Short mmCIF file of C-alpha atoms in Angstrom, two decimals:
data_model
loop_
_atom_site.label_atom_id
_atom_site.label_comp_id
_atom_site.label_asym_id
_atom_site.label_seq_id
_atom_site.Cartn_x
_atom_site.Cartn_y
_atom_site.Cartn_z
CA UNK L 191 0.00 0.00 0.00
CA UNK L 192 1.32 3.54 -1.02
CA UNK L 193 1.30 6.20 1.60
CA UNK L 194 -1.36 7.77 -0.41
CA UNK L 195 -3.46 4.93 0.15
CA UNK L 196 -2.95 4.60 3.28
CA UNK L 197 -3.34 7.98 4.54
CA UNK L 198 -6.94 7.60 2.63
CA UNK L 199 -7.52 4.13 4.60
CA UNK L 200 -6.90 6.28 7.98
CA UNK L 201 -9.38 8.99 6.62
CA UNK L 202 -11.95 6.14 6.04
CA UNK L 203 -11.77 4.47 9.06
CA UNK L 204 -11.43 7.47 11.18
CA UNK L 205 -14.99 8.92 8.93
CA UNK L 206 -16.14 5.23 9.92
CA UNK L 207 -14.87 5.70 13.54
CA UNK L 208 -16.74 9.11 14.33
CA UNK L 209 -20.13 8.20 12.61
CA UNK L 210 -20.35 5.15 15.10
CA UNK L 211 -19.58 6.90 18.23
CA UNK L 212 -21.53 9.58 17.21
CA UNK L 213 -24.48 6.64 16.84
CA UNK L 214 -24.08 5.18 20.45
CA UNK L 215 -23.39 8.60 22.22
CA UNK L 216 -27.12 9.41 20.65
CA UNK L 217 -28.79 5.94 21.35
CA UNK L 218 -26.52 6.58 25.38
CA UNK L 219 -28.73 9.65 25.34
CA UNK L 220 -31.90 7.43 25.16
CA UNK L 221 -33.87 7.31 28.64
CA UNK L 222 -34.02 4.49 30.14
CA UNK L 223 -36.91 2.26 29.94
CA UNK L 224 -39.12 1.94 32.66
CA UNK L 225 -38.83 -1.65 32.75
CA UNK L 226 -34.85 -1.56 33.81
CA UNK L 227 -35.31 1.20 36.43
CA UNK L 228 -38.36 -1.37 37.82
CA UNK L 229 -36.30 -4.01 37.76
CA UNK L 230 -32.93 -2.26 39.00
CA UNK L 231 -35.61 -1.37 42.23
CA UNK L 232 -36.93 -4.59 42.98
CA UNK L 233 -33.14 -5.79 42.93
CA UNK L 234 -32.21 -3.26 45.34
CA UNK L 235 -35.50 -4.13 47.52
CA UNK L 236 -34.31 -7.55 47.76
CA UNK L 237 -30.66 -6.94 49.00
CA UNK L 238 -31.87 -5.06 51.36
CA UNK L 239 -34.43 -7.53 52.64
CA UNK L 240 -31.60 -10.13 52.58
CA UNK L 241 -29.26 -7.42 54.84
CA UNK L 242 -31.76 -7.21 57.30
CA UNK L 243 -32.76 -10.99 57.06
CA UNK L 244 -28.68 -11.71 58.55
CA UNK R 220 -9.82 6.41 48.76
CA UNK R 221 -13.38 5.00 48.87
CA UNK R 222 -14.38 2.07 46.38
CA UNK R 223 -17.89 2.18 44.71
CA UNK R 224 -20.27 -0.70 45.43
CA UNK R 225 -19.99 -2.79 42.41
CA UNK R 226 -24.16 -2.78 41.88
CA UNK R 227 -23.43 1.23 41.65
CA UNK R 228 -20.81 0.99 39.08
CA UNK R 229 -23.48 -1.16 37.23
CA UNK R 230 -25.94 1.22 36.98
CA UNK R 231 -23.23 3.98 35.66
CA UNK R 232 -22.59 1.82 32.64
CA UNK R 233 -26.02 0.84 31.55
CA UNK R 234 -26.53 4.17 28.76
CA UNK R 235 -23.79 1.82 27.16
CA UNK R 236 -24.88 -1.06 27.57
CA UNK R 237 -28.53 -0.06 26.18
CA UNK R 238 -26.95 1.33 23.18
CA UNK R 239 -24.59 -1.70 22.76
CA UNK R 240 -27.96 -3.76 22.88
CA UNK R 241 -30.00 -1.54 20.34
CA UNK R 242 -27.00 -1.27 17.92
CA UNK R 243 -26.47 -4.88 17.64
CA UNK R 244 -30.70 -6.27 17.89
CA UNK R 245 -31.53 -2.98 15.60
CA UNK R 246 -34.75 -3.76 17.73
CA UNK R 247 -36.02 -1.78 20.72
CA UNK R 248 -38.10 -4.10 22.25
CA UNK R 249 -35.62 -7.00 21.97
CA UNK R 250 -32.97 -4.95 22.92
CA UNK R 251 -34.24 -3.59 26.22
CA UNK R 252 -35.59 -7.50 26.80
CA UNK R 253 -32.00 -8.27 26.88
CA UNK R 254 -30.81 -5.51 28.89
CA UNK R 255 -33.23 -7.19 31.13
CA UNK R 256 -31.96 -10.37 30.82
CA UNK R 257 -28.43 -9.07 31.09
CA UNK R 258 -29.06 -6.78 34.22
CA UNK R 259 -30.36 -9.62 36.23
CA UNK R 260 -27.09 -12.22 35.68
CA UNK R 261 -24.94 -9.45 36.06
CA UNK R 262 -26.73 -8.35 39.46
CA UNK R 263 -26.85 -11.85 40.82
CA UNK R 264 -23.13 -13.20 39.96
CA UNK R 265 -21.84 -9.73 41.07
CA UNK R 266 -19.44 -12.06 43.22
CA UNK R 267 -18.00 -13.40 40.00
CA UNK R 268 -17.20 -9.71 38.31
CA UNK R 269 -13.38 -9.18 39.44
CA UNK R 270 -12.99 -5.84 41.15
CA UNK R 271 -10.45 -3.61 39.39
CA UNK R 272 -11.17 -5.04 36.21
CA UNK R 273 -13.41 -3.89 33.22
CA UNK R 274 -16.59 -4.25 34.01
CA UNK R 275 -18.20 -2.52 30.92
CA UNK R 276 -16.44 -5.11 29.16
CA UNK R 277 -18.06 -7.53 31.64
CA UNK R 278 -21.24 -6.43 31.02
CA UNK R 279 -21.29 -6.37 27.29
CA UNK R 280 -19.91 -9.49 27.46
CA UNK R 281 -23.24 -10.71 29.20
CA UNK R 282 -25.20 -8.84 26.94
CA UNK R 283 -23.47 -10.73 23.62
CA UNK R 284 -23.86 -14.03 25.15
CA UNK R 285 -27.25 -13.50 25.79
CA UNK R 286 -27.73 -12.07 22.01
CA UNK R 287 -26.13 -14.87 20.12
CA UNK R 288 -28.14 -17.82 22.40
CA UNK R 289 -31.30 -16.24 22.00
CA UNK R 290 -30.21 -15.46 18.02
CA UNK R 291 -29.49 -19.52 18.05
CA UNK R 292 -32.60 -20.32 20.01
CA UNK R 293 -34.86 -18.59 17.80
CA UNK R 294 -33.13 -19.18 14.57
CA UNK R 295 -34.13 -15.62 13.72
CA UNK R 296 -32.18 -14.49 11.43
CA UNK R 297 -32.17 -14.27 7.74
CA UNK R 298 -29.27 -15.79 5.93
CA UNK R 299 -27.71 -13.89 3.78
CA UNK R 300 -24.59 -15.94 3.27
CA UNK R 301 -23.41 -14.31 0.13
CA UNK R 302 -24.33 -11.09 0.58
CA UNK R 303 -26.73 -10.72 -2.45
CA UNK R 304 -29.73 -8.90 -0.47
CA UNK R 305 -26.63 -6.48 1.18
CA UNK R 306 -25.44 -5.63 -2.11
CA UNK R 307 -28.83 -4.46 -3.68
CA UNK R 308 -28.87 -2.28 -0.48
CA UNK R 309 -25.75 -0.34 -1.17
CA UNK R 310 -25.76 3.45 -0.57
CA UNK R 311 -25.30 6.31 -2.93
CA UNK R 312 -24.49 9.45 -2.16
CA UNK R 313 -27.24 12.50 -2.34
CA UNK R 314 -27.65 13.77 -5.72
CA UNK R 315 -25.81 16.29 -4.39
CA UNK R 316 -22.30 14.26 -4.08
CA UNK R 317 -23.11 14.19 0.16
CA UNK R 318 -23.15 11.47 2.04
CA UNK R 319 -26.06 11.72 5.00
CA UNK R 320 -25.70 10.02 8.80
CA UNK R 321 -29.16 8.69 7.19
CA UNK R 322 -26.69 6.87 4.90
CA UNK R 323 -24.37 5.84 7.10
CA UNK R 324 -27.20 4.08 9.51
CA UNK R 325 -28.41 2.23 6.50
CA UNK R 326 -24.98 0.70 5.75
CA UNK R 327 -24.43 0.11 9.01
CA UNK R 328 -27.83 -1.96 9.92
CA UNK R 329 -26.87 -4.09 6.62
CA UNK R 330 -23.93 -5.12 8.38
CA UNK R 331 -23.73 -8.80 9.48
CA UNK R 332 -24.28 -9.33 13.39
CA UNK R 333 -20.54 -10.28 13.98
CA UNK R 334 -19.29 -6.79 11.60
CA UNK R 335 -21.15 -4.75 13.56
CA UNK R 336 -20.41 -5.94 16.61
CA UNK R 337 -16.76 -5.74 16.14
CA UNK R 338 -16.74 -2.32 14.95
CA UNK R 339 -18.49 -1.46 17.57
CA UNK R 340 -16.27 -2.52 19.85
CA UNK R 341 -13.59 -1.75 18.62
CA UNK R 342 -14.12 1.44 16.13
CA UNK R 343 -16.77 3.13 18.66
CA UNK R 344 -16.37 1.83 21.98
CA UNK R 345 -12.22 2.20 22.13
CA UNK R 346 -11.67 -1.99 23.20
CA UNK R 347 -8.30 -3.31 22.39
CA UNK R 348 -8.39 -5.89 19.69
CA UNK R 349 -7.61 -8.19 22.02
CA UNK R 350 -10.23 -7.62 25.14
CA UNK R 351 -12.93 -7.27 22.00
CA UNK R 352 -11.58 -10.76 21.20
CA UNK R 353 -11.54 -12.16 24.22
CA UNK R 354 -15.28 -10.61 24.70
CA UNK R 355 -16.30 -12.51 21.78
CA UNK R 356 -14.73 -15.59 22.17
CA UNK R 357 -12.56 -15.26 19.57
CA UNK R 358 -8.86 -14.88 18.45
CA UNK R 359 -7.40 -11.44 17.93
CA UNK R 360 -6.66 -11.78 14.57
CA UNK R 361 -10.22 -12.95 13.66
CA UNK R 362 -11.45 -9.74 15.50
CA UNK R 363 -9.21 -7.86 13.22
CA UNK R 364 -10.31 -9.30 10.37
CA UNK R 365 -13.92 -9.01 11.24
CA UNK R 366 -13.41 -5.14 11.49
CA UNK R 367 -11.07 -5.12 8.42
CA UNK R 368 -14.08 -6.79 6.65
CA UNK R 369 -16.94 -4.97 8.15
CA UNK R 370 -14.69 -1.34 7.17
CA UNK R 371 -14.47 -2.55 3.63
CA UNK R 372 -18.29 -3.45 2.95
CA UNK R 373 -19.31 -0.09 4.81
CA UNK R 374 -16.22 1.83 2.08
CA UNK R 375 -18.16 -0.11 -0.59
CA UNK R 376 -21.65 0.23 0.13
CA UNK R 377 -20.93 4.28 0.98
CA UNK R 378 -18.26 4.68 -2.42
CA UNK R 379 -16.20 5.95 0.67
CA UNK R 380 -13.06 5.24 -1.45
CA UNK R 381 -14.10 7.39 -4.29
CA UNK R 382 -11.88 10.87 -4.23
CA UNK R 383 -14.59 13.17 -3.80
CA UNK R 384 -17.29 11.24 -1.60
CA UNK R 385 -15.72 11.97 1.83
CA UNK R 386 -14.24 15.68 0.77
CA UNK R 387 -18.37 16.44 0.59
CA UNK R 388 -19.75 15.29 3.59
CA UNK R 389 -23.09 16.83 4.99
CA UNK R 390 -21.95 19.85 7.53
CA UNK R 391 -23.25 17.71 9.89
CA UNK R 392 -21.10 14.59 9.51
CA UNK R 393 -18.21 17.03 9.54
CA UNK R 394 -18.91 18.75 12.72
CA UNK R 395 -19.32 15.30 14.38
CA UNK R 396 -15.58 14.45 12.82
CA UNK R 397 -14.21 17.28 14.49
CA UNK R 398 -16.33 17.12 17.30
CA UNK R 399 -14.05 16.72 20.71
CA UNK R 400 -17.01 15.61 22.71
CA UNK R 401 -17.31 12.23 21.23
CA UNK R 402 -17.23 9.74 24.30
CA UNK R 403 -14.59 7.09 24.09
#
């Protein structure tokens, strides 16, 4: 590979590169569902129960 | 210095995690069943996550292993072994010469399961070629091949090696590349 190509093969990847962290920071941004934050409460609910239970 | 609780740690990593899950099920609804899924075994083998090490890594790990068995299970997926239904999808720049995020997404999602999740990994979410290998289950050099691969359909399906395609990207694709607030 020439220099020329692979300075272009580090401009495409890095275009590549961006445009997918650009996609997860947006889809990080989502909120999250109610069904996790239920479930991430019941969780804590039960090691708590279990604490208290020793 | 004070160490967090491992359960709180899990909770700061879970943004990640959900868009790990949604970028490689392309599915809301089965992505946030697996979040489930994955939030649960991670939560009750806590005592088998290794303190000091990666746990995001940990985590999407889970979140993989659940993907693929499920994927198995359900024998979902279309086959598209030679790439005939991916090549009638590929992208061509706006009649303008500009190449859209739109356009990007659509590449992407055409992607097969194991090129997307590599780049993923490894192009977005900054894992060495070897931890994304060893997430996976695979060798390092297979992981680099799967991104080599999945970085050459994407440069063919966008015409990304043609001179003038990535010279006239949309003003927003090029405020994203120079963007300094892209998380790691």
């Amino acid at each position: 590979m020439t220099d020329e190509e692979a300075s272009k093969q580090e401009r495409i990847n890095q275009y590549i590169n961006n445009n997918l962290k650009t996609i997860l920071a947006d889809l990080a941004e989502d909120e999250m569902p109610d069904e996790i934050t239920d479930l991430l409460m019941v969780l804590r609910a039960q090691d708590e129960q279990m604490k208290d239970k020793k | 210095m004070s160490v967090m609780d491992p359960r709180d740690e899990l909770v700061t990593h879970l943004p990640a995690v959900r868009a790990f899950a949604l970028s490689l099920t392309r599915n809301r609804t089965v992505a946030d069943d697996m979040m489930q899924d994955t939030v649960l075994k991670a939560w009750t083998n806590m005592d088998k996550f290794t303190p000091g090490t990666n746990m995001r890594a940990w985590l999407f790990t889970i979140l993989r292993n659940n993907f693929y068995s499920s994927r198995r299970k359900l024998n979902r997926e279309v086959a598209d072994v030679d790439n005939t239904y991916s090549d009638r999808l590929a992208v061509k720049p706006d009649h303008d010469g500009r190449l859209q995020m739109s356009d990007f997404k659509v590449a992407f999602d055409q992607l097969k399961d194991e090129h997307r999740e590599a780049l993923i990994l490894v192009g977005a979410s900054g894992f060495s070629y070897d931890d994304a290998a060893e997430m996976c289950g695979v060798a390092p050099g297979t992981m680099k091949s799967r991104v080599n691969r999945a970085r050459a359909k994407l440069t063919e399906m966008l015409h990304l090696d043609e001179d003038d395609v990535l010279e006239l990207t949309d003003v927003e694709t090029l405020s994203v590349v120079g963007s300094p607030n892209i998380p790691s």
